[in-house]
């Protein structure tokens, strides 16, 4: 079953922050975040494993709340290059089979 | 560099013909690979799990006779779209997980256009 992502879209000015949420009705082994630009393959951002960890990559970080079965991606001090569609993929059984959310379109304007 | 490679990156074929897309893990062995399809402005939808040396496992609603998957070696899985029709036009992408870790690597994707 697909995880639920919110919001569907967000428009930011350069330097602003945003949060993208991903929630699942199933217990999760891991959550994977990707960014996809138009016409390109998804690019891996980070993976969070169960255990409630938080991770970061430059000014993009994420948290994983195993109990609540949800993850959040934080875009801090957004840059123009952050524009794209962000997908969360959930892995329920550790085999690597991901079910993706519908995506969140992020547009960062100058 | 890429750790999972897909070929071709794009293909145009005539309606009724078959098209094969390859997915290779470049520097690791992958007993399991996954095939996804993405229609414009939509999410990636899992089609099937490709298992080395055995039959693929298809998701509900995916026709196994139309989308033939072969995983003959530990580094190669192929997806063949048989008797392709315009509605099969889509972005097809594969992924593989390193046995030693949790990161899932995606190929570059293949654009299929059926005319």
mmCIF file of C-alpha atoms in Angstrom:
data_model
loop_
_atom_site.group_PDB
_atom_site.id
_atom_site.type_symbol
_atom_site.label_atom_id
_atom_site.label_comp_id
_atom_site.label_asym_id
_atom_site.label_seq_id
_atom_site.Cartn_x
_atom_site.Cartn_y
_atom_site.Cartn_z
ATOM 1 C CA UNK A 1 0.000 0.000 0.000
ATOM 2 C CA UNK A 2 1.289 3.422 -0.971
ATOM 3 C CA UNK A 3 2.482 5.762 1.763
ATOM 4 C CA UNK A 4 0.759 9.124 1.982
ATOM 5 C CA UNK A 5 2.862 12.170 1.241
ATOM 6 C CA UNK A 6 2.031 15.750 2.085
ATOM 7 C CA UNK A 7 1.910 18.406 0.921
ATOM 8 C CA UNK A 8 1.344 17.714 -2.772
ATOM 9 C CA UNK A 9 3.292 20.784 -3.736
ATOM 10 C CA UNK A 10 5.134 23.650 -2.136
ATOM 11 C CA UNK A 11 6.561 26.869 -3.522
ATOM 12 C CA UNK A 12 9.471 28.410 -1.666
ATOM 13 C CA UNK A 13 11.665 31.414 -2.020
ATOM 14 C CA UNK A 14 15.363 30.734 -1.931
ATOM 15 C CA UNK A 15 16.471 30.483 1.697
ATOM 16 C CA UNK A 16 13.118 29.379 3.089
ATOM 17 C CA UNK A 17 12.448 26.090 4.841
ATOM 18 C CA UNK A 18 9.952 23.335 4.088
ATOM 19 C CA UNK A 19 8.858 20.019 5.546
ATOM 20 C CA UNK A 20 7.583 17.047 3.572
ATOM 21 C CA UNK A 21 5.775 14.288 5.422
ATOM 22 C CA UNK A 22 5.402 10.632 4.590
ATOM 23 C CA UNK A 23 3.179 8.284 6.557
ATOM 24 C CA UNK A 24 2.395 4.625 6.218
ATOM 25 C CA UNK A 25 -0.342 2.342 7.434
ATOM 26 C CA UNK A 26 2.153 -0.533 7.654
ATOM 27 C CA UNK A 27 5.093 -1.130 9.944
ATOM 28 C CA UNK A 28 8.275 0.061 8.309
ATOM 29 C CA UNK A 29 11.746 -1.361 8.088
ATOM 30 C CA UNK A 30 13.190 1.648 6.326
ATOM 31 C CA UNK A 31 12.262 4.867 4.567
ATOM 32 C CA UNK A 32 14.075 6.084 1.478
ATOM 33 C CA UNK A 33 13.959 9.606 0.120
ATOM 34 C CA UNK A 34 14.590 10.526 -3.491
ATOM 35 C CA UNK A 35 14.477 13.676 -5.562
ATOM 36 C CA UNK A 36 13.531 13.562 -9.199
ATOM 37 C CA UNK A 37 13.952 16.320 -11.708
ATOM 38 C CA UNK A 38 11.816 16.429 -14.810
ATOM 39 C CA UNK A 39 12.842 13.816 -17.351
ATOM 40 C CA UNK A 40 15.465 12.257 -15.120
ATOM 41 C CA UNK A 41 15.733 9.207 -12.894
ATOM 42 C CA UNK A 42 15.233 9.611 -9.149
ATOM 43 C CA UNK A 43 18.342 10.531 -7.205
ATOM 44 C CA UNK A 44 18.920 8.955 -3.825
ATOM 45 C CA UNK A 45 18.982 11.407 -0.915
ATOM 46 C CA UNK A 46 19.032 9.275 2.179
ATOM 47 C CA UNK A 47 17.784 6.164 3.891
ATOM 48 C CA UNK A 48 16.475 5.918 7.423
ATOM 49 C CA UNK A 49 16.302 2.631 9.217
ATOM 50 C CA UNK A 50 13.960 1.728 12.027
ATOM 51 C CA UNK A 51 15.283 2.906 15.321
ATOM 52 C CA UNK A 52 14.038 6.474 15.058
ATOM 53 C CA UNK A 53 17.185 7.885 13.557
ATOM 54 C CA UNK A 54 17.662 11.249 12.008
ATOM 55 C CA UNK A 55 19.961 11.928 9.137
ATOM 56 C CA UNK A 56 21.190 14.827 7.131
ATOM 57 C CA UNK A 57 22.781 15.646 3.840
ATOM 58 C CA UNK A 58 23.968 19.216 3.551
ATOM 59 C CA UNK A 59 20.869 21.238 4.445
ATOM 60 C CA UNK A 60 18.436 18.425 3.814
ATOM 61 C CA UNK A 61 17.673 16.227 6.777
ATOM 62 C CA UNK A 62 15.079 13.640 7.677
ATOM 63 C CA UNK A 63 13.607 11.928 10.662
ATOM 64 C CA UNK A 64 11.894 8.594 11.071
ATOM 65 C CA UNK A 65 9.371 7.885 13.767
ATOM 66 C CA UNK A 66 8.938 4.148 13.766
ATOM 67 C CA UNK A 67 6.072 4.175 16.265
ATOM 68 C CA UNK A 68 4.059 6.622 14.249
ATOM 69 C CA UNK A 69 5.134 4.948 11.023
ATOM 70 C CA UNK A 70 6.088 8.224 9.489
ATOM 71 C CA UNK A 71 9.054 10.138 8.208
ATOM 72 C CA UNK A 72 9.651 13.798 7.520
ATOM 73 C CA UNK A 73 12.104 15.445 5.159
ATOM 74 C CA UNK A 74 13.356 18.909 6.095
ATOM 75 C CA UNK A 75 14.612 21.327 3.480
ATOM 76 C CA UNK A 76 16.519 24.064 5.271
ATOM 77 C CA UNK A 77 17.600 27.331 3.684
ATOM 78 C CA UNK A 78 16.425 26.029 0.339
ATOM 79 C CA UNK A 79 18.486 26.514 -2.782
ATOM 80 C CA UNK A 80 17.330 26.707 -6.382
ATOM 81 C CA UNK A 81 18.790 23.255 -6.959
ATOM 82 C CA UNK A 82 16.323 21.807 -4.458
ATOM 83 C CA UNK A 83 13.519 22.152 -6.984
ATOM 84 C CA UNK A 84 12.090 18.841 -8.104
ATOM 85 C CA UNK A 85 9.678 16.181 -7.009
ATOM 86 C CA UNK A 86 10.472 14.432 -3.765
ATOM 87 C CA UNK A 87 9.373 10.861 -3.223
ATOM 88 C CA UNK A 88 9.448 8.773 -0.130
ATOM 89 C CA UNK A 89 9.738 5.050 -0.621
ATOM 90 C CA UNK A 90 8.922 2.646 2.159
ATOM 91 C CA UNK A 91 10.352 -0.800 2.663
ATOM 92 C CA UNK A 92 8.271 -2.972 4.967
ATOM 93 C CA UNK A 93 10.257 -6.169 4.906
ATOM 94 C CA UNK A 94 13.919 -5.200 4.336
ATOM 95 C CA UNK A 95 14.035 -6.808 0.895
ATOM 96 C CA UNK A 96 14.369 -3.535 -0.923
ATOM 97 C CA UNK A 97 10.921 -3.551 -2.473
ATOM 98 C CA UNK A 98 9.824 0.072 -2.233
ATOM 99 C CA UNK A 99 6.318 1.442 -2.350
ATOM 100 C CA UNK A 100 6.429 5.113 -3.253
ATOM 101 C CA UNK A 101 4.288 7.996 -2.193
ATOM 102 C CA UNK A 102 2.633 10.191 -4.785
ATOM 103 C CA UNK A 103 5.413 12.739 -4.552
ATOM 104 C CA UNK A 104 5.748 16.342 -3.430
ATOM 105 C CA UNK A 105 6.601 18.919 -6.044
ATOM 106 C CA UNK A 106 8.957 21.548 -4.704
ATOM 107 C CA UNK A 107 9.574 24.763 -6.580
ATOM 108 C CA UNK A 108 12.231 27.112 -5.265
ATOM 109 C CA UNK A 109 12.148 30.584 -6.753
ATOM 110 C CA UNK A 110 14.851 33.263 -6.640
ATOM 111 C CA UNK B 1 29.484 6.698 -11.104
ATOM 112 C CA UNK B 2 26.409 4.604 -11.716
ATOM 113 C CA UNK B 3 26.172 1.347 -9.859
ATOM 114 C CA UNK B 4 23.049 0.204 -11.708
ATOM 115 C CA UNK B 5 22.918 0.682 -15.431
ATOM 116 C CA UNK B 6 19.912 0.477 -17.727
ATOM 117 C CA UNK B 7 19.847 0.104 -21.463
ATOM 118 C CA UNK B 8 18.499 1.515 -23.677
ATOM 119 C CA UNK B 9 17.853 4.926 -22.158
ATOM 120 C CA UNK B 10 15.121 5.505 -24.702
ATOM 121 C CA UNK B 11 13.406 3.472 -27.377
ATOM 122 C CA UNK B 12 10.667 4.071 -29.909
ATOM 123 C CA UNK B 13 8.905 1.039 -31.283
ATOM 124 C CA UNK B 14 5.940 0.214 -33.446
ATOM 125 C CA UNK B 15 2.719 -1.011 -31.946
ATOM 126 C CA UNK B 16 2.654 -4.808 -31.781
ATOM 127 C CA UNK B 17 6.403 -5.292 -31.496
ATOM 128 C CA UNK B 18 8.380 -6.347 -28.424
ATOM 129 C CA UNK B 19 11.010 -4.333 -26.634
ATOM 130 C CA UNK B 20 13.678 -5.519 -24.205
ATOM 131 C CA UNK B 21 15.162 -3.353 -21.472
ATOM 132 C CA UNK B 22 18.243 -4.435 -19.560
ATOM 133 C CA UNK B 23 19.191 -3.649 -15.997
ATOM 134 C CA UNK B 24 22.703 -4.389 -14.796
ATOM 135 C CA UNK B 25 24.321 -4.070 -11.406
ATOM 136 C CA UNK B 26 27.825 -2.913 -12.199
ATOM 137 C CA UNK B 27 29.975 -3.704 -9.203
ATOM 138 C CA UNK B 28 27.862 -5.909 -7.007
ATOM 139 C CA UNK B 29 25.707 -8.962 -7.252
ATOM 140 C CA UNK B 30 21.983 -8.559 -6.936
ATOM 141 C CA UNK B 31 19.879 -11.628 -6.339
ATOM 142 C CA UNK B 32 16.852 -9.386 -6.369
ATOM 143 C CA UNK B 33 16.046 -6.473 -8.630
ATOM 144 C CA UNK B 34 12.868 -4.470 -8.967
ATOM 145 C CA UNK B 35 11.075 -2.997 -11.934
ATOM 146 C CA UNK B 36 9.011 0.168 -11.741
ATOM 147 C CA UNK B 37 6.935 2.121 -14.197
ATOM 148 C CA UNK B 38 6.278 5.818 -14.038
ATOM 149 C CA UNK B 39 3.680 7.633 -16.116
ATOM 150 C CA UNK B 40 4.079 11.397 -16.605
ATOM 151 C CA UNK B 41 3.535 13.380 -13.432
ATOM 152 C CA UNK B 42 2.857 10.251 -11.435
ATOM 153 C CA UNK B 43 4.733 8.262 -8.873
ATOM 154 C CA UNK B 44 6.865 5.192 -9.427
ATOM 155 C CA UNK B 45 4.724 2.106 -9.356
ATOM 156 C CA UNK B 46 6.296 -1.222 -8.552
ATOM 157 C CA UNK B 47 5.640 -3.731 -11.316
ATOM 158 C CA UNK B 48 7.532 -6.793 -10.250
ATOM 159 C CA UNK B 49 10.337 -8.292 -8.230
ATOM 160 C CA UNK B 50 12.955 -10.020 -10.330
ATOM 161 C CA UNK B 51 14.547 -13.037 -8.634
ATOM 162 C CA UNK B 52 17.776 -14.545 -9.903
ATOM 163 C CA UNK B 53 17.234 -18.088 -11.067
ATOM 164 C CA UNK B 54 13.508 -18.170 -10.424
ATOM 165 C CA UNK B 55 10.255 -16.662 -11.578
ATOM 166 C CA UNK B 56 9.530 -13.022 -11.073
ATOM 167 C CA UNK B 57 6.876 -11.931 -8.605
ATOM 168 C CA UNK B 58 4.367 -9.551 -10.137
ATOM 169 C CA UNK B 59 2.340 -6.902 -8.365
ATOM 170 C CA UNK B 60 -1.413 -7.024 -8.571
ATOM 171 C CA UNK B 61 -2.717 -5.783 -11.886
ATOM 172 C CA UNK B 62 0.540 -6.298 -13.806
ATOM 173 C CA UNK B 63 0.212 -8.816 -16.642
ATOM 174 C CA UNK B 64 3.044 -11.303 -16.395
ATOM 175 C CA UNK B 65 2.578 -12.466 -19.971
ATOM 176 C CA UNK B 66 2.910 -8.937 -21.245
ATOM 177 C CA UNK B 67 5.872 -7.889 -19.123
ATOM 178 C CA UNK B 68 8.337 -10.754 -19.236
ATOM 179 C CA UNK B 69 11.115 -10.617 -16.688
ATOM 180 C CA UNK B 70 14.235 -12.705 -16.836
ATOM 181 C CA UNK B 71 16.975 -12.637 -14.201
ATOM 182 C CA UNK B 72 19.452 -15.084 -15.619
ATOM 183 C CA UNK B 73 22.543 -13.893 -13.782
ATOM 184 C CA UNK B 74 23.418 -12.131 -10.557
ATOM 185 C CA UNK B 75 24.077 -8.877 -12.394
ATOM 186 C CA UNK B 76 21.442 -8.782 -15.108
ATOM 187 C CA UNK B 77 17.684 -8.575 -15.212
ATOM 188 C CA UNK B 78 15.705 -7.921 -18.374
ATOM 189 C CA UNK B 79 12.193 -6.647 -18.888
ATOM 190 C CA UNK B 80 10.532 -7.428 -22.199
ATOM 191 C CA UNK B 81 7.379 -5.554 -23.103
ATOM 192 C CA UNK B 82 5.601 -7.882 -25.497
ATOM 193 C CA UNK B 83 3.153 -6.761 -28.160
ATOM 194 C CA UNK B 84 3.614 -3.185 -27.068
ATOM 195 C CA UNK B 85 0.765 -0.698 -27.425
ATOM 196 C CA UNK B 86 0.743 3.091 -27.110
ATOM 197 C CA UNK B 87 -0.639 2.824 -23.569
ATOM 198 C CA UNK B 88 2.574 1.002 -22.592
ATOM 199 C CA UNK B 89 4.527 4.169 -23.329
ATOM 200 C CA UNK B 90 6.129 5.118 -20.049
ATOM 201 C CA UNK B 91 9.332 5.531 -18.084
ATOM 202 C CA UNK B 92 10.591 2.140 -16.906
ATOM 203 C CA UNK B 93 13.176 2.015 -14.185
ATOM 204 C CA UNK B 94 14.882 -0.760 -12.278
ATOM 205 C CA UNK B 95 16.519 -0.897 -8.896
ATOM 206 C CA UNK B 96 18.786 -3.242 -6.991
ATOM 207 C CA UNK B 97 19.954 -3.522 -3.425
ATOM 208 C CA UNK B 98 23.460 -4.341 -2.423
ATOM 209 C CA UNK B 99 23.442 -7.477 -0.302
ATOM 210 C CA UNK B 100 25.835 -5.895 2.169
ATOM 211 C CA UNK B 101 23.850 -2.729 2.805
ATOM 212 C CA UNK B 102 20.465 -1.125 2.728
ATOM 213 C CA UNK B 103 20.851 1.458 0.023
ATOM 214 C CA UNK B 104 18.762 0.813 -3.050
ATOM 215 C CA UNK B 105 20.243 1.974 -6.301
ATOM 216 C CA UNK B 106 18.177 2.936 -9.293
ATOM 217 C CA UNK B 107 19.145 2.671 -12.912
ATOM 218 C CA UNK B 108 18.969 5.701 -15.166
ATOM 219 C CA UNK B 109 15.580 4.629 -16.504
ATOM 220 C CA UNK B 110 14.333 3.835 -19.979
ATOM 221 C CA UNK B 111 11.818 5.909 -21.896
ATOM 222 C CA UNK B 112 9.568 3.752 -24.022
ATOM 223 C CA UNK B 113 7.407 5.315 -26.700
ATOM 224 C CA UNK B 114 5.110 3.061 -28.694
ATOM 225 C CA UNK B 115 3.800 4.540 -31.921
#
